[in-house]
Amino acid sequence: QVQLAESGGGLVQAGDSLRLSCAASGPSFGRFALAWFRQAPGKEREFLAALRLRDDVVRYADSVKGRFTISRNSARNAVYLQMLSLKPEDTAIYYCASDRGGAIVSSLGSRATYAYWGQGTQVTVSS
């Protein structure tokens, strides 16, 4: 069982940066793939970025490539999402997710890959 807790959300202005954190607890942290998704009101949950911890394979959604960066701190069992040049359309609840271990690269962007989810953290970007 993996437990995930996001933090770092808040209210920022357009153009600002923000770093979200995801603290993970559970056995064998290094064998999982962790990902960030977001969900805006009235919209589907959207994949943003994923990091497969056993080999540091990274995948990004085209919509955030170049602005968002996923990274890890293995000593703290944490994964981060650095977000630059935020826009009002980035306003959403941001979720951290983990698979059960063994995700293949082609599946890293799929919501169905992830079995464990955090409660989410709200990010609001004002214009």
CSV table of C-alpha atoms in Angstrom, one decimal:
chain,number,residue,atom,x,y,z
A,1,GLN,CA,0.0,0.0,0.0
A,2,VAL,CA,1.3,3.4,-1.0
A,3,GLN,CA,0.2,6.6,0.7
A,4,LEU,CA,0.7,9.9,-1.0
A,5,ALA,CA,0.4,13.5,0.3
A,6,GLU,CA,0.7,16.6,-1.9
A,7,SER,CA,1.6,20.0,-0.7
A,8,GLY,CA,2.8,23.3,-2.0
A,9,GLY,CA,-0.4,24.6,-3.8
A,10,GLY,CA,-1.7,28.1,-3.4
A,11,LEU,CA,-2.8,31.3,-5.0
A,12,VAL,CA,-0.2,32.9,-7.4
A,13,GLN,CA,-0.2,35.4,-10.1
A,14,ALA,CA,0.2,34.7,-13.8
A,15,GLY,CA,3.9,34.3,-14.6
A,16,ASP,CA,4.8,33.1,-11.2
A,17,SER,CA,6.5,29.8,-10.4
A,18,LEU,CA,5.4,27.1,-7.9
A,19,ARG,CA,6.8,23.8,-6.7
A,20,LEU,CA,4.5,21.1,-5.6
A,21,SER,CA,5.7,18.2,-3.4
A,22,CYS,CA,4.5,14.7,-3.1
A,23,ALA,CA,5.5,12.7,0.0
A,24,ALA,CA,5.2,9.0,-0.5
A,25,SER,CA,5.2,6.3,2.1
A,26,GLY,CA,5.1,2.5,1.6
A,27,PRO,CA,7.5,-0.3,0.9
A,28,SER,CA,10.0,-0.4,-1.9
A,29,PHE,CA,9.6,3.2,-3.0
A,30,GLY,CA,12.2,2.9,-5.7
A,31,ARG,CA,10.3,0.4,-7.8
A,32,PHE,CA,7.3,2.6,-8.5
A,33,ALA,CA,6.3,5.2,-11.1
A,34,LEU,CA,5.0,8.4,-9.7
A,35,ALA,CA,3.0,10.9,-11.7
A,36,TRP,CA,1.3,14.3,-11.5
A,37,PHE,CA,-2.2,14.9,-12.9
A,38,ARG,CA,-4.5,17.9,-12.6
A,39,GLN,CA,-8.2,18.4,-12.8
A,40,ALA,CA,-9.9,21.7,-13.5
A,41,PRO,CA,-13.6,22.2,-12.7
A,42,GLY,CA,-15.8,20.5,-15.3
A,43,LYS,CA,-12.8,18.8,-17.0
A,44,GLU,CA,-11.3,15.4,-17.1
A,45,ARG,CA,-8.2,14.6,-15.0
A,46,GLU,CA,-5.2,15.4,-17.2
A,47,PHE,CA,-1.8,13.8,-17.2
A,48,LEU,CA,1.1,16.2,-16.7
A,49,ALA,CA,4.3,14.3,-15.9
A,50,ALA,CA,5.6,10.9,-14.8
A,51,LEU,CA,8.9,9.6,-13.4
A,52,ARG,CA,9.7,5.9,-13.2
A,53,LEU,CA,11.9,5.7,-10.2
A,54,ARG,CA,13.9,2.5,-11.0
A,55,ASP,CA,15.5,4.0,-14.1
A,56,ASP,CA,14.5,7.8,-14.0
A,57,VAL,CA,12.5,7.5,-17.2
A,58,VAL,CA,10.5,10.7,-17.5
A,59,ARG,CA,7.4,11.6,-19.6
A,60,TYR,CA,5.6,14.9,-20.0
A,61,ALA,CA,2.3,15.9,-21.6
A,62,ASP,CA,2.9,18.1,-24.6
A,63,SER,CA,0.9,20.9,-23.0
A,64,VAL,CA,3.4,21.4,-20.2
A,65,LYS,CA,6.7,20.3,-21.8
A,66,GLY,CA,9.3,23.0,-21.2
A,67,ARG,CA,7.3,24.7,-18.4
A,68,PHE,CA,6.9,21.8,-15.8
A,69,THR,CA,9.7,19.6,-14.5
A,70,ILE,CA,9.3,16.5,-12.4
A,71,SER,CA,12.1,15.5,-10.1
A,72,ARG,CA,12.8,13.3,-7.1
A,73,ASN,CA,14.4,13.2,-3.7
A,74,SER,CA,14.9,9.5,-2.9
A,75,ALA,CA,16.2,10.2,0.6
A,76,ARG,CA,12.9,11.8,1.4
A,77,ASN,CA,10.7,9.5,-0.7
A,78,ALA,CA,9.4,12.6,-2.4
A,79,VAL,CA,8.6,13.7,-5.9
A,80,TYR,CA,8.3,17.3,-7.0
A,81,LEU,CA,6.6,19.2,-9.8
A,82,GLN,CA,8.3,22.5,-10.6
A,83,MET,CA,6.0,24.8,-12.5
A,84,LEU,CA,7.2,27.9,-14.3
A,85,SER,CA,5.4,30.8,-16.1
A,86,LEU,CA,2.0,29.8,-14.6
A,87,LYS,CA,-1.1,30.8,-16.5
A,88,PRO,CA,-4.7,31.2,-15.4
A,89,GLU,CA,-5.6,28.0,-17.3
A,90,ASP,CA,-3.2,26.1,-15.0
A,91,THR,CA,-5.7,26.6,-12.2
A,92,ALA,CA,-6.8,23.1,-11.0
A,93,ILE,CA,-6.4,20.6,-8.3
A,94,TYR,CA,-3.1,18.8,-8.7
A,95,TYR,CA,-2.8,15.2,-7.8
A,96,CYS,CA,0.1,12.9,-7.2
A,97,ALA,CA,-0.3,9.2,-8.2
A,98,SER,CA,1.7,6.0,-8.0
A,99,ASP,CA,1.5,2.7,-9.8
A,100,ARG,CA,1.8,-0.7,-8.2
A,101,GLY,CA,5.3,-1.2,-9.7
A,102,GLY,CA,6.3,-2.4,-13.1
A,103,ALA,CA,4.7,0.2,-15.3
A,104,ILE,CA,6.0,0.1,-18.9
A,105,VAL,CA,7.1,3.4,-20.5
A,106,SER,CA,4.2,3.5,-23.0
A,107,SER,CA,1.7,3.5,-20.1
A,108,LEU,CA,3.2,6.2,-18.0
A,109,GLY,CA,0.8,8.9,-19.4
A,110,SER,CA,-2.3,6.8,-18.8
A,111,ARG,CA,-4.5,7.4,-15.8
A,112,ALA,CA,-5.3,3.7,-15.6
A,113,THR,CA,-1.7,2.9,-14.8
A,114,TYR,CA,-1.9,4.5,-11.4
A,115,ALA,CA,-3.5,2.7,-8.4
A,116,TYR,CA,-2.8,5.1,-5.6
A,117,TRP,CA,-3.7,8.8,-5.4
A,118,GLY,CA,-3.2,11.6,-3.0
A,119,GLN,CA,-5.9,14.0,-1.9
A,120,GLY,CA,-4.7,16.8,-4.2
A,121,THR,CA,-3.6,20.3,-3.7
A,122,GLN,CA,-5.3,23.4,-5.1
A,123,VAL,CA,-3.4,25.7,-7.5
A,124,THR,CA,-5.1,28.9,-8.4
A,125,VAL,CA,-3.4,31.3,-10.9
A,126,SER,CA,-4.9,34.8,-11.1
A,127,SER,CA,-4.5,37.0,-14.2
